[in-house]
PDB file of C-alpha atoms in Angstrom:
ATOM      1  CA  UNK A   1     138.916  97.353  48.048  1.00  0.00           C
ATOM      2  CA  UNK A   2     136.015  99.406  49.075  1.00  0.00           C
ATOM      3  CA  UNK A   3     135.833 101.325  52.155  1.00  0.00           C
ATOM      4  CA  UNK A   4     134.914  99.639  55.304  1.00  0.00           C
ATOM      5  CA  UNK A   5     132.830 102.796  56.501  1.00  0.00           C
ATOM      6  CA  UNK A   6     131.134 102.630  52.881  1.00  0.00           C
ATOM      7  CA  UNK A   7     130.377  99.112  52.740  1.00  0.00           C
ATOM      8  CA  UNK A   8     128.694  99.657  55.797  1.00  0.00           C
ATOM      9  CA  UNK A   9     125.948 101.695  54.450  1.00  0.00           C
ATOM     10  CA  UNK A  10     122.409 100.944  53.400  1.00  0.00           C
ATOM     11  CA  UNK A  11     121.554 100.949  49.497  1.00  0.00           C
ATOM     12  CA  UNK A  12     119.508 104.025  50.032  1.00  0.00           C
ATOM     13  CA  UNK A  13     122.345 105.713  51.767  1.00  0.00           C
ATOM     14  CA  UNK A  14     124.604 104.907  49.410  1.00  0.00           C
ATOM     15  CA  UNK A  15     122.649 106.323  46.611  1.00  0.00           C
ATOM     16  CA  UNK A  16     121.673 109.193  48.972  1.00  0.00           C
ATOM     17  CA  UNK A  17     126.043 110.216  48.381  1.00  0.00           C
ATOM     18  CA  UNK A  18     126.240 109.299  45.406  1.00  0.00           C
ATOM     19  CA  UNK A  19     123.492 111.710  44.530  1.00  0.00           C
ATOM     20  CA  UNK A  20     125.105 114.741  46.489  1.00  0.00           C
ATOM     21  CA  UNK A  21     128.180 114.412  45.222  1.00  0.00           C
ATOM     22  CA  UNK A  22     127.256 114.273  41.398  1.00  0.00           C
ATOM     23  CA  UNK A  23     129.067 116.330  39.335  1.00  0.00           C
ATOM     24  CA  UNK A  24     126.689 115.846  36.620  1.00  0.00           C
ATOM     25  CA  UNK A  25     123.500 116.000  37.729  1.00  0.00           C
ATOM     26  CA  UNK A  26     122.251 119.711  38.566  1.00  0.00           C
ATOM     27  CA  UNK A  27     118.842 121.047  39.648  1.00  0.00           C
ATOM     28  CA  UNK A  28     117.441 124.543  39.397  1.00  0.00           C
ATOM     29  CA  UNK A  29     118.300 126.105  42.583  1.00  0.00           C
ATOM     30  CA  UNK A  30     114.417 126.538  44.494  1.00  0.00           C
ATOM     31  CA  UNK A  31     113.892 128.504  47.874  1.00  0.00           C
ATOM     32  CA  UNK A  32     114.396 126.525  50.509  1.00  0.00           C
ATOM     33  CA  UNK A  33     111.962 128.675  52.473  1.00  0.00           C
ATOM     34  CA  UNK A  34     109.446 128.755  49.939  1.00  0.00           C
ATOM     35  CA  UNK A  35     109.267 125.026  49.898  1.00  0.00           C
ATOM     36  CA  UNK A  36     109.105 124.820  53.613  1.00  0.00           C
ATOM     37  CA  UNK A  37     106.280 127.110  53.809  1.00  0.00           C
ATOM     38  CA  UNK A  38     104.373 125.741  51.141  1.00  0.00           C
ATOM     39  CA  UNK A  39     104.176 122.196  51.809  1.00  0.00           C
ATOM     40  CA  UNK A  40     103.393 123.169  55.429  1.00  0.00           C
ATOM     41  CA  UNK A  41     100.412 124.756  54.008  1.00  0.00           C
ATOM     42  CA  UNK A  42      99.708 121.877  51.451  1.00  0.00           C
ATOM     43  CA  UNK A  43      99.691 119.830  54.733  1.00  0.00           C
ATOM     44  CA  UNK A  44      98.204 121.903  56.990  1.00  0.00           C
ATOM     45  CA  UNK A  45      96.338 119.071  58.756  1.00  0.00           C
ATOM     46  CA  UNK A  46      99.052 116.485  58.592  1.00  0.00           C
ATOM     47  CA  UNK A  47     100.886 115.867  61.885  1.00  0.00           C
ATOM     48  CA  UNK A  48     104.076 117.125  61.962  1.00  0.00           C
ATOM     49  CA  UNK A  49     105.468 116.314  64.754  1.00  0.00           C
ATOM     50  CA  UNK A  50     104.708 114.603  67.959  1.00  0.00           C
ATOM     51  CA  UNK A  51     106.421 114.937  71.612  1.00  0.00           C
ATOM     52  CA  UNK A  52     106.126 113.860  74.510  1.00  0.00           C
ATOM     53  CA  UNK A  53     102.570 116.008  75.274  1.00  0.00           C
ATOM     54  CA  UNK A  54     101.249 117.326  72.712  1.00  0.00           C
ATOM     55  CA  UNK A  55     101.345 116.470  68.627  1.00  0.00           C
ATOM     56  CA  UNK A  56     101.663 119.557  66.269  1.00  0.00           C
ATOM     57  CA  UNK A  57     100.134 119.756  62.398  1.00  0.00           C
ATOM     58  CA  UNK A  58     101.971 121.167  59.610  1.00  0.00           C
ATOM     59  CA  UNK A  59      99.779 123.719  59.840  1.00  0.00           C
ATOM     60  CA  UNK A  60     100.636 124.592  63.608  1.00  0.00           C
ATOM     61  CA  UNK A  61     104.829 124.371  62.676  1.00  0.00           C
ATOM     62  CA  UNK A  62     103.645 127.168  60.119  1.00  0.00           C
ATOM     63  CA  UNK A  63     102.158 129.673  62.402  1.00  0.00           C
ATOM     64  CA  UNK A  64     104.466 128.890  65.024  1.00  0.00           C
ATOM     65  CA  UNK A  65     107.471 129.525  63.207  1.00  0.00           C
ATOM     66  CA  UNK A  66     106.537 132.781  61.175  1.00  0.00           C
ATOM     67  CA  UNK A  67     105.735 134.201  64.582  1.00  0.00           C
ATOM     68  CA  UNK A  68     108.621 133.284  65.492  1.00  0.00           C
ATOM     69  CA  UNK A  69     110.479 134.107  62.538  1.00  0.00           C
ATOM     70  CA  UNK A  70     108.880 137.859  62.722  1.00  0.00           C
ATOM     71  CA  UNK A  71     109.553 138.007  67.125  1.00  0.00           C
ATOM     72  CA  UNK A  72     113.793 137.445  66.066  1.00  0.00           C
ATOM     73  CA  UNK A  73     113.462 139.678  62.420  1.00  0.00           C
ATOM     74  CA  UNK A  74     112.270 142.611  65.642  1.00  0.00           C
ATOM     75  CA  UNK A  75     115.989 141.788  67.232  1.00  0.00           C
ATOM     76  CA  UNK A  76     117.916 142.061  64.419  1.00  0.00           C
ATOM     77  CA  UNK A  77     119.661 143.873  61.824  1.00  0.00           C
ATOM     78  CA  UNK A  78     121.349 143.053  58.467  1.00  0.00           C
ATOM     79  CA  UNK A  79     121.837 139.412  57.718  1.00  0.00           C
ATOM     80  CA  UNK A  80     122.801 138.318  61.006  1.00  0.00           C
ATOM     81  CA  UNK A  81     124.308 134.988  62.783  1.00  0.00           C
ATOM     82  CA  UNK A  82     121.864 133.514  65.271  1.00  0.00           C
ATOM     83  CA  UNK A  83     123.299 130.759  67.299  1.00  0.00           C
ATOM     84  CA  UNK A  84     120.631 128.264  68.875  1.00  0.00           C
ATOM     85  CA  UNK A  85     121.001 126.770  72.119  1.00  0.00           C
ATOM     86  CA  UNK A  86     117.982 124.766  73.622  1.00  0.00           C
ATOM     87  CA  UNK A  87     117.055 121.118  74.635  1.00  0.00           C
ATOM     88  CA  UNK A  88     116.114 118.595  72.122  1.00  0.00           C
ATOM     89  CA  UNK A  89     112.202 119.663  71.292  1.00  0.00           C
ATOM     90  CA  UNK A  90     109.453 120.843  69.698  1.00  0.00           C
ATOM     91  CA  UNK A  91     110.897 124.368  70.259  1.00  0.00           C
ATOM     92  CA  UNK A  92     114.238 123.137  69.378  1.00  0.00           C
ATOM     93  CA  UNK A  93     112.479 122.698  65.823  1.00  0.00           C
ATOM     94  CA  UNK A  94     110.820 125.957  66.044  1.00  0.00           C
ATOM     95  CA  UNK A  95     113.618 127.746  66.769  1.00  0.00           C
ATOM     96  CA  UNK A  96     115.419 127.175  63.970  1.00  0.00           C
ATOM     97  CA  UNK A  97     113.206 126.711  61.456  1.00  0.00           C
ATOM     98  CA  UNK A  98     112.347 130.355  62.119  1.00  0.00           C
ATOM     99  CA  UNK A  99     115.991 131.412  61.476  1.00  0.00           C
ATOM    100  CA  UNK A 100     115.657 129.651  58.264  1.00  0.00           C
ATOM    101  CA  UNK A 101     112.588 131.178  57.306  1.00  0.00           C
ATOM    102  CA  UNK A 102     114.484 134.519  57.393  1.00  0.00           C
ATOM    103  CA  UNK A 103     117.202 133.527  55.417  1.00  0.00           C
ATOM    104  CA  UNK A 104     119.908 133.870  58.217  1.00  0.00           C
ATOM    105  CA  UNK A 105     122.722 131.612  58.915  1.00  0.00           C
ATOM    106  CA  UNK A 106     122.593 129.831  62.373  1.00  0.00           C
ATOM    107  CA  UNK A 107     125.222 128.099  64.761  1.00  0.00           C
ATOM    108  CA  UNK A 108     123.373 124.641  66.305  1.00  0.00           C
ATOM    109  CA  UNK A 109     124.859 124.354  69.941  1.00  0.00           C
ATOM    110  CA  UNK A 110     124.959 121.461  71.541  1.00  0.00           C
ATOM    111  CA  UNK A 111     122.930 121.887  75.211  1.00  0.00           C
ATOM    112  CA  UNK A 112     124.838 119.574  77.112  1.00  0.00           C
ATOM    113  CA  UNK A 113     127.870 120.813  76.123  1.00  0.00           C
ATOM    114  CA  UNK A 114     130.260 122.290  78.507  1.00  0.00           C
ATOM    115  CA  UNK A 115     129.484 126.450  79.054  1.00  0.00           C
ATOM    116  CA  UNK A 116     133.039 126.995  78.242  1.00  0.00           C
ATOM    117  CA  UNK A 117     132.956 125.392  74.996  1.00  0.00           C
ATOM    118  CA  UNK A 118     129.842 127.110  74.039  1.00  0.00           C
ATOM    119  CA  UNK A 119     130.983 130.602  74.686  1.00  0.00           C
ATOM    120  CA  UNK A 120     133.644 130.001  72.443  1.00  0.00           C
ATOM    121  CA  UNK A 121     131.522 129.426  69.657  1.00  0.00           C
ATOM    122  CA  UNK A 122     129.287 132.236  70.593  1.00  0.00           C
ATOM    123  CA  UNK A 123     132.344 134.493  70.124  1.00  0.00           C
ATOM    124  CA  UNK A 124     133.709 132.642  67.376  1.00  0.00           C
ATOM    125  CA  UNK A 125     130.828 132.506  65.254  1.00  0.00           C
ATOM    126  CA  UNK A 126     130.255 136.514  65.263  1.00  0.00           C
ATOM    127  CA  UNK A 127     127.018 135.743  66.194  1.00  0.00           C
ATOM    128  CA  UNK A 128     124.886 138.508  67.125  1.00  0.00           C
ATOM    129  CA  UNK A 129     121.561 136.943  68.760  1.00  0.00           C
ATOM    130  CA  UNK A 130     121.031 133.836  70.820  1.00  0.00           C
ATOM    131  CA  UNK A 131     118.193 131.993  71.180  1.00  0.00           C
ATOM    132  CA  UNK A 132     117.967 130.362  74.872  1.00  0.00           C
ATOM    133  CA  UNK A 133     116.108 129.261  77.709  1.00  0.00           C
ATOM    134  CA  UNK A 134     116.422 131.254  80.796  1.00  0.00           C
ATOM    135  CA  UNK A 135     118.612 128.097  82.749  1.00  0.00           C
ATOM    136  CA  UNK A 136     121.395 128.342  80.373  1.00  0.00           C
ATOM    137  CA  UNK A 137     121.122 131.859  80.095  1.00  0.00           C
ATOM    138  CA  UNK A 138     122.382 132.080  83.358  1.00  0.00           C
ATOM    139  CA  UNK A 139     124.503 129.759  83.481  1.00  0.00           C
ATOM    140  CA  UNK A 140     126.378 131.187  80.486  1.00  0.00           C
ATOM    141  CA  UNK A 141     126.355 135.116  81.970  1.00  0.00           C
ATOM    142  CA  UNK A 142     127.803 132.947  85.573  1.00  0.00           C
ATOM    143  CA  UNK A 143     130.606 131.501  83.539  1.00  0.00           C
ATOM    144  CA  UNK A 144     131.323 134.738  81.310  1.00  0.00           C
ATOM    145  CA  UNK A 145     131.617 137.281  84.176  1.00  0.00           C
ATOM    146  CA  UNK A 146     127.590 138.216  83.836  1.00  0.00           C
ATOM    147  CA  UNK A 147     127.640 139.251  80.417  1.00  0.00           C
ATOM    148  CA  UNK A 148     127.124 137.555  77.137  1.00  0.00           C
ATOM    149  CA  UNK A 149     128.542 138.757  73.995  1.00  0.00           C
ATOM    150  CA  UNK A 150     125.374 139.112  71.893  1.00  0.00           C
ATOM    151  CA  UNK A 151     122.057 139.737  72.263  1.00  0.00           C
ATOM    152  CA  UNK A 152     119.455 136.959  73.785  1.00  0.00           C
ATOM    153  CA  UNK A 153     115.905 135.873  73.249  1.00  0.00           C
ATOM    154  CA  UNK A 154     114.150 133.647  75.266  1.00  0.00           C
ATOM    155  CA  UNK A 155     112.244 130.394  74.103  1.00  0.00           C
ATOM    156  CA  UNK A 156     109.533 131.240  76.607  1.00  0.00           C
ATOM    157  CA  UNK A 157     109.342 135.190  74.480  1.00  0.00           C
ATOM    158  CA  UNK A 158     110.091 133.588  71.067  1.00  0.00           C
ATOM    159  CA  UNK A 159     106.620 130.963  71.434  1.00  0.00           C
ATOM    160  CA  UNK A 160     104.808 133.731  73.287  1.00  0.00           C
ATOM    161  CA  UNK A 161     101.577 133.525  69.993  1.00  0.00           C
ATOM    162  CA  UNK A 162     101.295 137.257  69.333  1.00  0.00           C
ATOM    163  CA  UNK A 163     100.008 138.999  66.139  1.00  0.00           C
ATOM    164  CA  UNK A 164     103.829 139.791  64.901  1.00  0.00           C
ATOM    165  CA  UNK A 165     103.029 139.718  61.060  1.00  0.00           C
ATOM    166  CA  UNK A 166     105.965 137.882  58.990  1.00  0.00           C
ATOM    167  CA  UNK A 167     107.020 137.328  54.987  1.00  0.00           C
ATOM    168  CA  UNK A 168     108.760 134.680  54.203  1.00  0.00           C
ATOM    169  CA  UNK A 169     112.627 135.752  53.295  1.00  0.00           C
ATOM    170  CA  UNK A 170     114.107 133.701  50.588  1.00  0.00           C
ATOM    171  CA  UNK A 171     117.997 133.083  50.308  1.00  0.00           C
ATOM    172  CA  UNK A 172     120.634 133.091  47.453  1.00  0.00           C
ATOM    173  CA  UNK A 173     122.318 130.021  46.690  1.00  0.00           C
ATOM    174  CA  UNK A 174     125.665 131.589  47.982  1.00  0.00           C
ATOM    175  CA  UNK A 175     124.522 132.929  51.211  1.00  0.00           C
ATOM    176  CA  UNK A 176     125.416 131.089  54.705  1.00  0.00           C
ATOM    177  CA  UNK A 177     123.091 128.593  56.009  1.00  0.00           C
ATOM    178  CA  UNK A 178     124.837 127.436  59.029  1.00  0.00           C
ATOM    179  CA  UNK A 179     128.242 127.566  60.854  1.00  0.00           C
ATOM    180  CA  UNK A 180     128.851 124.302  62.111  1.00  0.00           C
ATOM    181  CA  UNK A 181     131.183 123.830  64.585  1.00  0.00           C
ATOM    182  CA  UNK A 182     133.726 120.326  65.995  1.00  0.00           C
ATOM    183  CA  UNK A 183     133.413 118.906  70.103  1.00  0.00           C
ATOM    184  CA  UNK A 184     136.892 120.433  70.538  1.00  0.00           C
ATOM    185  CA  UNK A 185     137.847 117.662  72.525  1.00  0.00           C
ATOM    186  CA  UNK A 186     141.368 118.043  70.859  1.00  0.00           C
ATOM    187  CA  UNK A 187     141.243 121.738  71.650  1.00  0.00           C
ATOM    188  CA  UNK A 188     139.383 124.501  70.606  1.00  0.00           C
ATOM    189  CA  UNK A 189     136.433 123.780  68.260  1.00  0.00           C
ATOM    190  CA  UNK A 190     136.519 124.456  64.634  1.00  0.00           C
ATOM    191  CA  UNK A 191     133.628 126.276  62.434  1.00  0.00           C
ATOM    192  CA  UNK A 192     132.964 124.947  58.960  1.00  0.00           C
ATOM    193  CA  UNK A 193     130.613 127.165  57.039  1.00  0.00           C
ATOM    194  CA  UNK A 194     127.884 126.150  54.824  1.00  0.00           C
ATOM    195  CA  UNK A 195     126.069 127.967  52.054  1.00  0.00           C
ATOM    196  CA  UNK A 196     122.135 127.414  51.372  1.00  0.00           C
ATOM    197  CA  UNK A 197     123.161 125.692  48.099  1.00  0.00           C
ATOM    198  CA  UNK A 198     124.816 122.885  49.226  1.00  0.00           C
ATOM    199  CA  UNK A 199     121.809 122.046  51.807  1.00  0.00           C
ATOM    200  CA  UNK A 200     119.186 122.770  48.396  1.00  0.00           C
ATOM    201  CA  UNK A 201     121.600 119.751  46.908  1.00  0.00           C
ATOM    202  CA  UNK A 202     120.930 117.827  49.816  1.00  0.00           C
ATOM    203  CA  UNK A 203     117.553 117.897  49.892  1.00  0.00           C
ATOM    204  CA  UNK A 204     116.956 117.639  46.067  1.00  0.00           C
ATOM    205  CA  UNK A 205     118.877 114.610  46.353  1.00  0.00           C
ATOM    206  CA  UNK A 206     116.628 112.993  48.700  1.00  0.00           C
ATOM    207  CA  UNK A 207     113.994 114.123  47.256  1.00  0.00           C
ATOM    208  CA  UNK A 208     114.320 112.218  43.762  1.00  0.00           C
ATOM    209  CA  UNK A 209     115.216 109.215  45.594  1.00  0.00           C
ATOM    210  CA  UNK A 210     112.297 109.156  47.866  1.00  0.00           C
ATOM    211  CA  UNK A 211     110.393 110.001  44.452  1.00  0.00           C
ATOM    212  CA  UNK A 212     109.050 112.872  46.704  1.00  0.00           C
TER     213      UNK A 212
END
């Protein structure tokens, strides 16, 4: 009897999983950040994305994010954990598609989670650079006796447009793409790890079903 959760699902979902967990079928690993930039620049004039005020092009993410990109490279040292912390948004986007264009491995936080919970993973993670708007900044340094355990950078410093010149970093299959981590509702919340290869399956997936 198939799965009530499964039967659930839309054809192209189904296929979507079915893809991604193929033990057959293997692509030739690409860059993830190479991609990224590229079909950004394909697209330059394409709209990207579009918020509440303002629509960005391809082009814009592009520029954007490799300032970015370069403004937390400046921060950092080694192949570092960057945990993300901001609203949903544009920047939101920014932010970590600027981690990815350096190849790092990044902790999404929820931003209406509670402080507690989000220190935890802060620790937890080993992460040695936040990325955060100046509200939660203080209320994390309120709830963790005025210190943080890693480094910050503000949204407001990280989307300051400068001239900070940036090359695209591109990762190994085997290197971390993101530490991902459970509510903790039950108790403390648990990191699962994930490697750029498994996200490059992902996406190669959808793409041959989208016939991208």
């Amino acid at each position: 009897m198939e799965h009530s959760f499964y039967s659930r699902l839309t054809e192209f979902d189904r296929k979507l999983i079915e893809k991604i967990n193929s033990t057959e079928h293997r692509t030739e690993y690409f860059s993830l950040q190479r991609s990224l930039h590229e079909f950004a620049l394909d697209n330059s004039d394409r709209v990207c994305i579009i918020s509440k005020d303002k629509t960005f092009s391809y082009g814009d993410f592009d520029r954007i994010v490799c300032n970015a990109a370069g403004r937390i490279l400046s921060k950092t040292k080694g192949r570092p954990i960057i945990s993300v912390l901001l609203p949903k948004s544009p920047e939101l986007i920014f932010a970590v598609s600027a981690v990815i264009y350096n190849s790092f491995a990044y902790v999404p936080l929820d931003y209406e989670t509670i402080t507690k919970q989000i220190l935890f993973c802060i620790k937890d993670s080993g992460c040695s650079l936040l990325v955060t708007d100046r509200e939660m900044f203080l209320r994390l340094i309120s709830e963790n006796g005025g210190q943080l355990p890693c480094d910050v950078i503000f949204s407001d410093e990280l989307f300051d447009i400068g001239t900070d010149s940036f090359q695209i970093v591109e990762a190994q299959s085997n290197e971390l793409f993101a530490v991902i981590y459970t509510s903790g509702s039950s108790g403390d919340p648990k990191g699962v790890m994930l490697e750029y290869g498994g996200i490059f399956n992902a996406f190669s997936a959808l793409r041959e079903i989208q016939s991208v």
